[in-house]
Every structure is written in structure tokens, then in C-alpha cells.
XYZ file of C-alpha atoms in Angstrom:
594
model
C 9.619 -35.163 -24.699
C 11.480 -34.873 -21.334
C 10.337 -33.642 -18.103
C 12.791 -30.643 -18.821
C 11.502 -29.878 -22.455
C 7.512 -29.653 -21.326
C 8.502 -27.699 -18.299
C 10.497 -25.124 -19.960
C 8.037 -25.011 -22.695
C 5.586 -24.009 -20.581
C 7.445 -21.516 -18.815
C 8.155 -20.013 -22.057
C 4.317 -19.084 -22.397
C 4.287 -17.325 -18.909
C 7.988 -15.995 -19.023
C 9.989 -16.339 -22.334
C 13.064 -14.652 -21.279
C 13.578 -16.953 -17.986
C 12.460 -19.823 -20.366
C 15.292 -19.007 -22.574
C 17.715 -18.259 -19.793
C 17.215 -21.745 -18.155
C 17.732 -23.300 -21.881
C 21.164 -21.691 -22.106
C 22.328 -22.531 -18.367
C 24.496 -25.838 -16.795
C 22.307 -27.815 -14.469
C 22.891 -28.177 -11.048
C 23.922 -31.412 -9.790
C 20.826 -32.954 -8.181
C 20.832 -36.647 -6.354
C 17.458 -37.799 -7.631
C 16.011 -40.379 -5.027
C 12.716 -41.939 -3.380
C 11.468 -40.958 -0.449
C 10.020 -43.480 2.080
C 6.528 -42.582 0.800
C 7.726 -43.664 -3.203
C 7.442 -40.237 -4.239
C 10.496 -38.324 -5.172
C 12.820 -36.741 -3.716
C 16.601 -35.092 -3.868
C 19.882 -33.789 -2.682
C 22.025 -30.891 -4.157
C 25.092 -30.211 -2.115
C 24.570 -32.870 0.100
C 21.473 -31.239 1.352
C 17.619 -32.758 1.071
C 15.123 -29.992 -1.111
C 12.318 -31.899 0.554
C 11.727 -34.063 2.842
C 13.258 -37.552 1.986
C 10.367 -39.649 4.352
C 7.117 -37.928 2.772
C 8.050 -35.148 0.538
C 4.211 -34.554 -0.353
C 2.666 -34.981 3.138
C 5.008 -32.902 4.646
C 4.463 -30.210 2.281
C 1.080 -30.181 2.740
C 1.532 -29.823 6.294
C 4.093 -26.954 6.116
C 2.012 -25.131 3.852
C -0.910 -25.678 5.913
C 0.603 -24.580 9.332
C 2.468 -21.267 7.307
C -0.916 -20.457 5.670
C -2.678 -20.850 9.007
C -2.283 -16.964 10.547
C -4.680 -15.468 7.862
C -1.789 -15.016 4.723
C -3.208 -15.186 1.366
C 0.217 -15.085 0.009
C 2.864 -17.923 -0.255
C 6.471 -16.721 -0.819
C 8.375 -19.640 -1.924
C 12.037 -18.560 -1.678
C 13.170 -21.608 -3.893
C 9.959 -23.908 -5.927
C 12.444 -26.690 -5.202
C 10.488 -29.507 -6.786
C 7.225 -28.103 -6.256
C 5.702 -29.789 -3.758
C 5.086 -26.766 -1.506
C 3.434 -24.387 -4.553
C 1.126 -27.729 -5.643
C -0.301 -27.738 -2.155
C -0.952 -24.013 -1.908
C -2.152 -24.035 -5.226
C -4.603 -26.553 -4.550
C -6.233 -23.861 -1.592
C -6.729 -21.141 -4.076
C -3.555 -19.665 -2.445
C -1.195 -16.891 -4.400
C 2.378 -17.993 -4.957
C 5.335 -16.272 -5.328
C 8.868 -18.397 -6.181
C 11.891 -16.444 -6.248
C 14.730 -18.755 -7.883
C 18.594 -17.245 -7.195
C 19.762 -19.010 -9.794
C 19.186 -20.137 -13.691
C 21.111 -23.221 -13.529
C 19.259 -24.631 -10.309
C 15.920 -23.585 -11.655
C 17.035 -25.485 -14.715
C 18.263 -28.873 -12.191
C 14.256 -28.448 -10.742
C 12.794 -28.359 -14.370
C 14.583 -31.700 -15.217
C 13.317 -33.573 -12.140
C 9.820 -34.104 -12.249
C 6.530 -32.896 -14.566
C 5.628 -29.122 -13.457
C 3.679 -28.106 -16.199
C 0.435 -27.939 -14.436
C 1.715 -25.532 -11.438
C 4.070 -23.103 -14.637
C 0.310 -23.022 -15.933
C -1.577 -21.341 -12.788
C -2.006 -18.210 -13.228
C -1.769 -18.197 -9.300
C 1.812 -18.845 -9.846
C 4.082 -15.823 -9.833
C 7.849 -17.201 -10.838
C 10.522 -14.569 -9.972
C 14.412 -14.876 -11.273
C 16.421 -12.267 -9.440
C 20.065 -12.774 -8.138
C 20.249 -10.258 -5.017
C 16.142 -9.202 -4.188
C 15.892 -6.752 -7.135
C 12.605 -7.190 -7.915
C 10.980 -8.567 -5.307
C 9.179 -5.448 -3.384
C 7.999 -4.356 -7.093
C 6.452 -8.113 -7.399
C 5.123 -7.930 -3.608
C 3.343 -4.483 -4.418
C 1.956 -5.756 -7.882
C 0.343 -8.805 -6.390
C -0.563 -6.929 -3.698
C -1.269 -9.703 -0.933
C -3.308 -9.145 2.550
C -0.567 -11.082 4.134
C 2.264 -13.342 3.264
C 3.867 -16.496 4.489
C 7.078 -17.261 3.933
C 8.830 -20.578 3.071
C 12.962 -21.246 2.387
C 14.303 -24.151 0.881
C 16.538 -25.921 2.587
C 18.703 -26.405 -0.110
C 18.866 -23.207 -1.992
C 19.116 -21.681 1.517
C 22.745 -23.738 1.820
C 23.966 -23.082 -2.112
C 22.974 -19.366 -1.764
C 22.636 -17.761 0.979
C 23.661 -14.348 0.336
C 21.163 -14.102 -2.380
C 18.578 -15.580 0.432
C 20.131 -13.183 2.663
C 18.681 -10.107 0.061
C 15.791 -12.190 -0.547
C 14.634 -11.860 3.129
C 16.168 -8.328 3.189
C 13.588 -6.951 0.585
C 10.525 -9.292 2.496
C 11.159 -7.708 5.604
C 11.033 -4.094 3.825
C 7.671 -4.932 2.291
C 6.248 -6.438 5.858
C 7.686 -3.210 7.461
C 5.277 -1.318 5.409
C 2.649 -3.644 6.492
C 3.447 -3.120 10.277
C 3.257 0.606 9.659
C -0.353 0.500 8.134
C -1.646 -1.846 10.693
C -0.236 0.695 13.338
C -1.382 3.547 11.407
C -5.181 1.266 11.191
C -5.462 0.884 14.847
C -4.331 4.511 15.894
C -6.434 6.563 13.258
C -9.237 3.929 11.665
C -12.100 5.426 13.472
C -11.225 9.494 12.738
C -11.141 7.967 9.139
C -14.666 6.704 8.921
C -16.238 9.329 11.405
C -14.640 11.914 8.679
C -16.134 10.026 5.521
C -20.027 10.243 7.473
C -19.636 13.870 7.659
C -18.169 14.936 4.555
C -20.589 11.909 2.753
C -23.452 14.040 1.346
C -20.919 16.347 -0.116
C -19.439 13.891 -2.605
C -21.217 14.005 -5.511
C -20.926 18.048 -5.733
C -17.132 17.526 -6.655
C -15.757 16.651 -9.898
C -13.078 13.536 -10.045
C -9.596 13.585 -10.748
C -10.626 11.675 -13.802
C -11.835 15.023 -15.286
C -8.129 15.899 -15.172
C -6.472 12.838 -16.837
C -3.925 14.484 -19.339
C -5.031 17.920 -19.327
C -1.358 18.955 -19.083
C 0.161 16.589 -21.533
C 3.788 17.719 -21.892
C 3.759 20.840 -19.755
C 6.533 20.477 -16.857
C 5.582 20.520 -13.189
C 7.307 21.206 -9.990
C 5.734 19.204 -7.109
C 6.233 21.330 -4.052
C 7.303 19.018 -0.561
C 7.892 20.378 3.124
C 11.400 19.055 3.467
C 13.380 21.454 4.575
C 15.706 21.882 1.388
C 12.234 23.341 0.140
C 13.243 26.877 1.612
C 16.414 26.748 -0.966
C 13.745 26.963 -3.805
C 11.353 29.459 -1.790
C 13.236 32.855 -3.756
C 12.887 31.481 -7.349
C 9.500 30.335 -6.867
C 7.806 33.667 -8.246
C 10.245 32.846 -11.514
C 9.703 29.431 -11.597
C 5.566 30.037 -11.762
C 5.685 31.614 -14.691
C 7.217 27.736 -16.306
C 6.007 25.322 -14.482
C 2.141 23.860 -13.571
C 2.966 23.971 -9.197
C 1.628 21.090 -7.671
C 1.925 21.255 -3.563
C 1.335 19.387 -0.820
C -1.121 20.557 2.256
C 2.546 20.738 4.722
C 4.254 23.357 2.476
C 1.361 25.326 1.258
C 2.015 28.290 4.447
C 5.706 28.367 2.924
C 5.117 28.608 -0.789
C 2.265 31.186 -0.051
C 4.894 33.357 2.371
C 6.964 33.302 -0.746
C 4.045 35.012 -2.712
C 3.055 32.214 -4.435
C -0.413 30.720 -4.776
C 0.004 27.019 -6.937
C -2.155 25.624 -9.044
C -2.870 22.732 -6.834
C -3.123 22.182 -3.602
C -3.318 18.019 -2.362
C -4.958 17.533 0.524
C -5.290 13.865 1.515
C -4.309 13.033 5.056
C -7.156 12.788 7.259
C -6.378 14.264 10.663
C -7.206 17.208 12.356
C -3.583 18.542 12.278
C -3.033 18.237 8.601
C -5.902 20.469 8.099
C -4.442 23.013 10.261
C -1.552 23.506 7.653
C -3.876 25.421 5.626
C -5.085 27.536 8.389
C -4.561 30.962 7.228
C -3.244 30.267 3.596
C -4.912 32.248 0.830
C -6.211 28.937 -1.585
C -8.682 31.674 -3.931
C -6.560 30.828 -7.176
C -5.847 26.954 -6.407
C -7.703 23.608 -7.010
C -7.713 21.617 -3.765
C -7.301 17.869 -5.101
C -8.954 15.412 -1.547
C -10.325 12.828 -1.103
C -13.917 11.323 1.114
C -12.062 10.902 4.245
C -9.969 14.675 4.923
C -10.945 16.920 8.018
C -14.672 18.245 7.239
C -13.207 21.658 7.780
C -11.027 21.305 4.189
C -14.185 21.212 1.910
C -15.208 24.836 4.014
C -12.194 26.275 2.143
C -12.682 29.182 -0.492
C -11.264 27.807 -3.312
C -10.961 28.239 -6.887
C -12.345 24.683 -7.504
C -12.162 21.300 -5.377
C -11.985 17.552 -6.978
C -11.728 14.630 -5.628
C -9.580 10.697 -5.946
C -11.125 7.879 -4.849
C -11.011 6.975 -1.515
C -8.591 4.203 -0.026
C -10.477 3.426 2.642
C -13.517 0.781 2.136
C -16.739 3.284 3.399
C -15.773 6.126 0.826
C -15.508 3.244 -1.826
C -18.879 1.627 -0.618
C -20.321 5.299 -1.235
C -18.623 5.880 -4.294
C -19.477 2.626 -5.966
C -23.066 2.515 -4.761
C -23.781 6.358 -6.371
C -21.815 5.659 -9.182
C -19.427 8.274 -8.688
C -16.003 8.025 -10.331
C -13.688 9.304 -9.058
C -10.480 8.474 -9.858
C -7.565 6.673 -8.834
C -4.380 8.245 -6.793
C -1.552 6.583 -5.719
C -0.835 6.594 -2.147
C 2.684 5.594 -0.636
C 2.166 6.638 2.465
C 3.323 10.434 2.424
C 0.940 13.105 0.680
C 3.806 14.042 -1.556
C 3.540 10.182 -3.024
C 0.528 11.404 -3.879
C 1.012 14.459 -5.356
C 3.889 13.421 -7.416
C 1.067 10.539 -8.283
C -1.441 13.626 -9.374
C 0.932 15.152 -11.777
C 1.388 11.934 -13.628
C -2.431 11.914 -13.808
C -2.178 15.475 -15.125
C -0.174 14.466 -17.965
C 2.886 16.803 -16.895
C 6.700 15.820 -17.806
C 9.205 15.800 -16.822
C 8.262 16.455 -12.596
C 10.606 17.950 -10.708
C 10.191 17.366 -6.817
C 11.214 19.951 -4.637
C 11.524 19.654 -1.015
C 11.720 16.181 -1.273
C 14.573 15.279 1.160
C 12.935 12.152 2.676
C 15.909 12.791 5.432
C 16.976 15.162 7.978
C 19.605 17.737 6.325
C 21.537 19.540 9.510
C 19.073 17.964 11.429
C 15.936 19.635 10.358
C 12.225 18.081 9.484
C 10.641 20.406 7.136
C 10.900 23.608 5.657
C 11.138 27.262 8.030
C 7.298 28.386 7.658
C 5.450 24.865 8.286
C 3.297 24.120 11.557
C 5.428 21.525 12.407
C 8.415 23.840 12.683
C 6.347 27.231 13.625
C 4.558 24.870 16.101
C 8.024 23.631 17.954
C 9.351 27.450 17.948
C 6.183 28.610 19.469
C 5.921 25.735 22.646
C 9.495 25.421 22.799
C 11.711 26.676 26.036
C 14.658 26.780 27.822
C 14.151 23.309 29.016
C 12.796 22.215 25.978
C 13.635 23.602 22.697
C 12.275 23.764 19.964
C 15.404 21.533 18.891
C 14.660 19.076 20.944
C 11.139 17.941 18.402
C 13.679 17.514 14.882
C 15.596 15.343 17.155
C 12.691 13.090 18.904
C 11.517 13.135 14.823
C 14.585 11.629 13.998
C 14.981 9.362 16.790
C 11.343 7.630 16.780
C 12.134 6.549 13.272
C 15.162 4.234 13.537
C 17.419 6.577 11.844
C 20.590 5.453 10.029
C 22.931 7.086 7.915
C 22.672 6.930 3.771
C 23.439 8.334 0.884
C 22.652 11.656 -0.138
C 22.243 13.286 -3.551
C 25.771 15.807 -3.259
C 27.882 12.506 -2.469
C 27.463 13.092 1.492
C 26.033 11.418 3.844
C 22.655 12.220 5.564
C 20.245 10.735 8.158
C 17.153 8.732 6.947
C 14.730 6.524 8.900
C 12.932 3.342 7.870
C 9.687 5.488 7.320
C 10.884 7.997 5.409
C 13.159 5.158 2.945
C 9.622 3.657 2.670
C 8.835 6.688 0.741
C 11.444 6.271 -1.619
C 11.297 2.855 -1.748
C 7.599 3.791 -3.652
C 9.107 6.182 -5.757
C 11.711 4.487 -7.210
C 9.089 1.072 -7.673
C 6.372 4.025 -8.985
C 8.979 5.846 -11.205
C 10.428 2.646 -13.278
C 7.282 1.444 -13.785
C 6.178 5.129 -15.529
C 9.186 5.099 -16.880
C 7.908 7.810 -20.033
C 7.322 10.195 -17.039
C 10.324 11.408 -16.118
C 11.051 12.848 -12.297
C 13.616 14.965 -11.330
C 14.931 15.423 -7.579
C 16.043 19.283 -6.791
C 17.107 18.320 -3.491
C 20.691 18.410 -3.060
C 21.054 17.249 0.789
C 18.143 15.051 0.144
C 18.443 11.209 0.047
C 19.424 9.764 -3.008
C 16.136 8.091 -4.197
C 17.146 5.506 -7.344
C 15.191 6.216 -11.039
C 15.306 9.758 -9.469
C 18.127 11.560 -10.713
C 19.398 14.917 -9.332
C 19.370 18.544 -11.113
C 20.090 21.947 -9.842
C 17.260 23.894 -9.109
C 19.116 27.445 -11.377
C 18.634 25.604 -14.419
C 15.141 25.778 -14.485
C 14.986 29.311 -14.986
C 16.165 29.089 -18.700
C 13.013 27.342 -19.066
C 10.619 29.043 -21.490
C 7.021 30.912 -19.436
C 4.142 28.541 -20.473
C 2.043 30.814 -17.917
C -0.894 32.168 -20.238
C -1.149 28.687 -21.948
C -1.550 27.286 -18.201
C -3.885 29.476 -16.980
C -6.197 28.905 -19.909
C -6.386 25.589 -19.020
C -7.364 26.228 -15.533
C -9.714 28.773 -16.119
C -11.088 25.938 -18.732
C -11.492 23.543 -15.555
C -12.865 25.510 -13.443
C -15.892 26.409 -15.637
C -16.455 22.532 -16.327
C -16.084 21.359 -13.320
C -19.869 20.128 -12.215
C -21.122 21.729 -8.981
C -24.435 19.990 -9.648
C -26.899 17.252 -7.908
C -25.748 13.984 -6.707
C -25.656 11.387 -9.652
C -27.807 9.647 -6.573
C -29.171 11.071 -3.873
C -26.562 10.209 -1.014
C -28.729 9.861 1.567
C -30.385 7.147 -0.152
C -27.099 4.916 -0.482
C -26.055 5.590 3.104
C -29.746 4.481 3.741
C -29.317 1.420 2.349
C -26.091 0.731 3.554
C -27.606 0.958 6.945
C -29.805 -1.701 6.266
C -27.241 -4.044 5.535
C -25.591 -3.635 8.515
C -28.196 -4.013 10.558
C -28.738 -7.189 8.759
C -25.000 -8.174 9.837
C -25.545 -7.491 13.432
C -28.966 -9.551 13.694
C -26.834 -12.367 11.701
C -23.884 -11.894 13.834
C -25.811 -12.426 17.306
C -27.820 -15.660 15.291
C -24.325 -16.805 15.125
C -22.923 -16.193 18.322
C -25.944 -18.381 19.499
C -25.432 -21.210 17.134
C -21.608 -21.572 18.145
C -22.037 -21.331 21.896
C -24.946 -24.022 21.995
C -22.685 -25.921 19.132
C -20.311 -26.830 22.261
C -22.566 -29.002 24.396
C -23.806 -30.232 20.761
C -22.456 -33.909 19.202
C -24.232 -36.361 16.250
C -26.330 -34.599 13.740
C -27.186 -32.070 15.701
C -23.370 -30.681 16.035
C -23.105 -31.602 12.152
C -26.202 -29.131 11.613
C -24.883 -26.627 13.541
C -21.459 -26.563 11.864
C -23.981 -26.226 8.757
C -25.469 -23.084 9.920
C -21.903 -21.455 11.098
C -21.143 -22.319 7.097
C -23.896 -20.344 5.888
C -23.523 -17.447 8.362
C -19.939 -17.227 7.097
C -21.111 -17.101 2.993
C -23.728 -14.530 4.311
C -20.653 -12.286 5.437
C -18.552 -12.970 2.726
C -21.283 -12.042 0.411
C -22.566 -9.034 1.880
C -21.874 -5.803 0.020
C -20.561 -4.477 3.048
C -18.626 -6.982 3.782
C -15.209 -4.654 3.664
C -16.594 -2.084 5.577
C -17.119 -3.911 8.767
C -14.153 -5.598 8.450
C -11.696 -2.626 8.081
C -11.427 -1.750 11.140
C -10.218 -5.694 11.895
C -6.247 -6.914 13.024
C -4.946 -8.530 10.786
C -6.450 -12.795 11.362
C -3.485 -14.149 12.846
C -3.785 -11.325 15.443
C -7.450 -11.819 15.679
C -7.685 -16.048 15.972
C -4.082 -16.371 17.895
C -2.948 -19.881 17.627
C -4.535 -22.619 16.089
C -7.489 -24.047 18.066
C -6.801 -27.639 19.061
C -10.199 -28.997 19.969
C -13.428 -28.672 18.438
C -14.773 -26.211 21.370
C -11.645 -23.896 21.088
C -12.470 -23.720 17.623
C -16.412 -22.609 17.907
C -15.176 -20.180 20.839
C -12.944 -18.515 18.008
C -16.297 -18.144 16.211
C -18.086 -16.492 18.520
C -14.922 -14.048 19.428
C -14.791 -12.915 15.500
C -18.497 -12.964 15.050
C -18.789 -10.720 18.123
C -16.044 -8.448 16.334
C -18.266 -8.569 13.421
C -20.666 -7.793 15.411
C -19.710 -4.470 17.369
C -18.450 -3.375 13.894
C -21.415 -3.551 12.160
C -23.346 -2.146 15.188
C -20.497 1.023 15.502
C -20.507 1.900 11.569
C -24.303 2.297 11.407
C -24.658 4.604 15.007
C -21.858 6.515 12.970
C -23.831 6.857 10.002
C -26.717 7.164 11.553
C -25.598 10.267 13.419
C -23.760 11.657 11.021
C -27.295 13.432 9.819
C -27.147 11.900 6.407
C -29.973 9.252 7.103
């Protein structure tokens, strides 16, 4: 059997429709050669895929000096002949190749035996032809960090496919950039907020509670774009039809319109979010949060509150440890990801989103009666108007102009397309759910067609068969003792940090003598440093101290070239360990819950 036949035979296990793609396609013409070092080697287009000295050691440096900042990711853009996903492989490293084209993925089958790396499950193999796919792969594997590495050759034969390919990498590391940011500005208000609202956790039932409770039933999710006001009038109509699902930002302008919705999702944790429900009757809705909100939101009189599980590593510590479930929400960065996310969950179809503009139509941010826009008429004046916030909002974003859903054109910014970048990934992957936009100077969001808002008045009232189900809810939902006493898991969790810290100092010792250290001795101490980093690894609260970490190509810098750079980079991170560790458990610790 050829090279060719075992490759593609095992591809066909992992991928049978690429498998049967390469089968049908023309091969590339590849010069087949041997390197200086006697392995293998070629040329396509009169350009090397490897190196033609050492394709092997090379690789294995390259992958070692891309893989050195922390990633825990390797995007391949072009497997070539496989040199550079063997060596990552062989770390326990992730890969992801992205191949352009059928017939040179067929040329890099016929070269040389690549069953072993088709086999890894590590091995992600992506065919796309201009970066389709890629963000939807990036989010499924859902690396820590990536590295990325081109081809030489497929780089020459295609580069406007390479062109998309780095296009749709960028997008994905965008996000990335925007949740370390995020991380750094509001990390601490999110753990100081899951200490105080801790002991309150296990009097809420989870959004599991809810799964399919609404199977069928239609839904209108209700955003704080400002197209939401166009909707405001029929709202009172549209009740009577529809389960209403809104978000904390337009709750003052759906209850203005005399209107109190179902559900109310509450999810962003800072002290302004909360202030969005200041004054809104919520005595006939079910607040839907989660462990790390404003302490003020679980205060609210309420018909009912339950909860998702937390994103953030304390509230899943808590959760895990008192076996609480919860639940699981997505989160795309905007609280309307997540309440689109929350009517899946419900069951409901189709979902129609209103006020979802994800733009600025006439250059507004959200809808007339939200604190964003009640807060810039009230502190506005004749030097600075209360015009003068949509357009700082607009301009902080990168804006650009795109496509909106009446054919015209509309401003967007790289945030807000993030948004719609997750619901057009979220909505083709629940594809039986459909989603409906009823913004018609909103941006065009792909998978998310648009549909005058009129129409749904001929729908049929489902009211009294909704509000039996609510009333059902509300009378099971489980207002009762803590499956475990919380105080007794945050208690425990204590203890382990304080084991961390005295760990952490233990090491901070052991790498500062290491540097006046050489013979056994050094080789002992390098022992120790080994063990203190297993101890850390396997610590249950391991994630905890580390969340509030930059990402470890921001926290090691460059690569240490001697032996004492390298232990001073060890003390440096064990110190971060360190104050981490020490800062969680004061937090805790005060938070009266111990």
C-alpha cells in the first residue's frame, strides 16, 4: 500500500468527507528531495515546504520557540509534510492544520507516512478555501492561547486564502485581547462579588430546572439597542404570544411600556449594570444570574431568582465543592448572548431578538429609557451634550461601516461584530432553533435572518398556557438549605490556600539559594522547584489563584538565557502565586462567610 493509500485511509476514520475529497483531486506537483540531514524534504512552485538542511531539527526548533510564550495551541496554516505537527504533538500540544486546498493536501499525503499524526486525537485537520470555519474550530477547541505557524509554500501558492486564514485568527485573538483587558480592569470586583453573594447560592434553583420547559412556545428576547423603542408600542400585544426574555439594559424601557417579562437576565457583574434595574417593578419576573452579579441584585423582590453556573473559576470552585448544579449559559460577551443562550435552554422556537442592532442606527447606543441614555441627558450641557457620549461610544470601538439588515449601510465596531460573530457560530451550530432578527437598521448578523416586527401580531395568545407554566416554577423552585453548608466549603478552600502561600514562600527560598547552588546540590534543588510546581498544578485551587494571572508570555517575557535568569522567573511567578493565594483568602476571609 502507498504512502498516499494509508494516509488517506486514515483520514477517512477522522474525516471521511475530506478523505474522499483528496481521493477525487489532481496532486500538486511536489519536487521530492533530501535534505542535508537525509530526511526528506520538497519544493512546490519552486518554493522549499521545509527546510531543505534539517527539515526535522528545524521544526523542532520553530515549534519550540512559537510554543515558548505560554500557547497551548498550534495553528498550522499548511501540515506541509508534517514535521511541525509531529513535534508539537510529541509535547502534548493541540494542533490545528488548515489546508487551502484538496489537491495540495493530496501532494502532502503522497510524500511521506502520516498515519500516526491523522491518528492523534490532538490533531484537528481543517479544509476551508477562504477562513470559513476557522473561528467556529478556534471556539470548539477552545485554546488558552495559540501560536501560529505558515508554510512557506502554501503561503506562495495561496495567499489570498492565507490572507482569510489570518483574517479570521486575528478575529478570534481580538476576542482574546478584549477578555484579558476586560480580566485586568474588572477581575477583582468579580471575585470580591462571588465572597459576598457565596452563602446565598445554594437557596437558588439552577437554570437546569428550566431545561425545555417551553418546548415549542416562541420567545422574543428583548435587547437595549436602540431599534428596541420601534417594538416598545406592540409590546403589550406581543405579551400575550410570546414567553419575553430581557436583558438587565432594557428592563426600565420594556417596563415604561407597561410590560413586566417573564425573565429578566442579569449577568454582568458591575455596579452600573445593577443600577439598570433601579426602580423597575421585577414582582412578576424570574431574575436568571449568576455567583458573581452586584450583591444588591439578589435584594430584589422578585417572583423567583435562578441561577447559571458561574464563568469565573471561585463561583465554580464553590459550586463544584457543594455540589450545586447549576447549569450552563453561554456567554459571548454581551448579556443579550446570553439571554438569547437562556431561551434555547428554555426550549422556545423560533427566538426573535429585538433590539438587537449590534450598531449605531442615526448614531444612537441604546434604546430612549436606558441609564446609559437617561444618564448622558441628565450630565449633559451646552459644552458637552449628551450627544457627545453615542459619539465617544462609537469612536472608542474602531467603528467601520457594514451592512445593515434594510440593504443600507450602518456603523459597527470590532466589539460589537464580536457579538455577532457568536451568534452566527452559536446559531448554525443550533441550527433546529431558529432566531429571527426584528431589527431593521441593525447589522446584518449571518444564520440570522430578518422579519418585520407587524407580523407577529397574527400570532395566536399562548398567554394562559404560559403563565401556568410559570406559576408551576415558581412553586418548585427550592428556597431550601444548602445541599452543603457553604461556609464549610469556603472553609476549606481557605485552607488550601493557605497551604499555597506557605508552599509558594518554600519556593521562593529554594530558587533564590538555587543561584549560588552547582553539582548535586543545584540538581536537588531543581528537584524540589519540580515538586513545588506538581503541588500547584494539583491543588484544587489551582484555577482560582491563577485567574487573576496575564496571560504567561506576559508574565515570563522572553525566554531566560542562563540558568539564573531562569530560577529568577521562578521566584517572580511563585511570588505571583503567592500574593494571589494570600489576596483570595483575606477576601474570603472577610467576606463573613468563614
Amino acid at each position: 500500500m502507498s504512502h498516499f493509500e494509508s494516509n488517506v485511509e486514515q483520514l477517512s476514520l477522522r474525516a471521511p468527507e475530506l478523505a474522499t475529497l483528496v481521493r477525487e483531486a489532481v496532486p500538486i506537483p511536489f519536487e521530492l528531495g533530501t535534505a542535508r540531514s537525509g530526511a526528506v524534504s520538497a519544493r512546490a512552485a519552486g518554493v522549499y515546504l521545509h527546510s531543505r538542511y534539517d527539515p526535522r531539527g528545524e521544526a523542532h526548533k520553530a515549534v519550540k520557540d512559537a510554543l515558548a510564550q505560554g500557547a497551548d495551541m498550534l495553528v498550522c496554516l499548511g501540515m506541509g509534510l508534517g514535521y511541525q505537527v509531529r513535534e508539537a504533538l510529541d509535547t502534548g500540544t493541540v494542533v490545528l492544520a488548515i489546508e487551502a486546498d484538496a489537491s495540495w493536501l493530496r501532494s502532502c499525503l503522497e510524500a511521506l507516512p502520516l498515519e500516526s499524526i491523522l491518528a492523534d486525537p490532538r490533531l484537528a485537520l481543517l479544509f476551508c478555501a477562504d477562513g470559513n470555519g476557522i473561528l467556529s474550530a478556534l471556539h470548539e477547541l477552545n485554546p488558552r492561547a495559540i501560536a501560529v505557524m505558515e508554510n512557506p509554500a502554501l503561503v506562495h501558492s495561496f495567499p489570498l486564502q492565507v490572507a482569510d486564514f489570518r483574517a479570521a485568527i486575528s478575529r478570534y485573538q481580538e476576542k482574546d485581547r478584549i477578555n484579558a483587558n476586560t480580566l485586568k480592569r474588572f477581575g477583582k470586583l468579580w471575585v470580591r462579588n462571588i465572597a459576598q453573594n457565596a452563602g446565598l447560592l445554594g437557596n437558588f434553583g439552577g437554570i437546569s430546572k428550566l431545561e425545555g420547559i417551553f418546548a415549542g412556545k416562541p420567545a422574543i428576547v428583548l435587547a437595549a439597542g436602540p431599534s428596541l423603542d420601534d417594538i416598545l408600542p406592540q409590546l403589550p400585544e406581543l405579551q400575550k404570544k410570546f414567553v419575553l426574555v430581557c436583558v438587565d439594559t432594557s428592563l426600565r424601557s420594556v417596563t415604561r411600556a407597561g410590560v413586566k417579562p417573564d425573565f429578566v437576565v442579569v449577568v454582568d457583574p458591575q455596579y452600573w449594570n445593577a443600577r439598570h434595574l433601579d426602580r423597575c417593578s421585577m414582582d412578576s419576573s424570574i431574575i436568571i444570574s449568576e455567583a458573581a452579579v452586584w450583591p444588591s441584585v439578589f435584594r430584589l423582590e422578585a417572583r423567583a431568582a435562578f441561577l447559571c453556573s458561574s464563568i469565573y473559576p471561585l463561583g465554580s470552585y464553590l459550586e463544584e465543592k457543594s455540589g450545586i448544579v447549576m447549569g450552563r449559559l453561554g456567554a459571548g460577551g454581551s448579556v443579550a448572548t446570553t439571554a438569547w443562550d437562556f431561551a434555547r435552554v428554555l426550549g422556545c422556537s423560533p427566538i426573535y431578538m429585538a433590539g438587537l442592532d449590534l450598531s449605531f442606527p442615526g448614531g444612537k447606543t441604546h434604546a430612549r429609557a436606558s441609564l446609559f441614555e437617561q444618564r448622558s441627558l441628565a450630565i449633559g450641557n451646552r459644552l458637552a451634550p449628551a450627544s457627545l457620549a453615542g459619539f465617544e461610544a462609537m469612536r472608542g470601538g474602531h467603528p467601520y461601516l457594514c451592512d445593515a439588515n434594510d440593504g443600507t449601510r450602518v456603523v459597527s465596531d470590532k466589539r460589537l461584530s464580536l457579538y455577532a460573530w457568536w451568534f452566527t457560530r452559536t446559531t448554525v451550530r443550533y441550527q433546529n432553533t431558529k432566531t429571527v432578527n426584528l431589527s431593521r437598521s441593525g447589522l446584518k448578523i449571518d444564520g440570522m435572518p430578518y422579519a418585520e416586527a407587524a407580523a407577529l401580531l397574527e400570532s395566536a395568545s399562548i398567554r394562559d398556557d404560559l403563565d401556568l407554566i410559570l406559576c408551576g416554577i415558581c412553586r418548585a423552585q427550592a428556597k431550601t438549605e444548602e445541599s452543603l453548608p457553604m461556609g464549610g466549603v469556603i472553609t476549606r478552600l481557605c485552607k488550601e490556600l493557605a497551604s499555597i502561600e506557605k508552599l509558594a514562600v518554600s519556593t521562593i527560598k529554594i530558587a533564590g539559594r538555587a543561584k549560588k547552588l552547582s553539582g548535586p546540590a543545584l540538581s536537588k534543588s531543581l528537584e524540589q522547584l519540580d515538586e513545588s510546581d506538581a503541588q500547584v498544578s494539583g491543588s484544587a485551587a489551582r484555577d482560582v489563584v491563577g485567574f487573576l494571572f496575564p496571560e504567561l508570555g506576559e508574565l515570563l517575557g522572553e525566554r531566560a538565557k542562563t540558568l539564573e535568569e531562569s530560577l529568577q522567573k521562578t521566584v517572580d511567578v511563585y511570588e505571583r502565586i503567592r500574593s494571589s493565594a494570600s489576596w483570595h483568602r483575606e477576601i474570603l476571609e472577610n467576606s463573613g462567610r468563614v
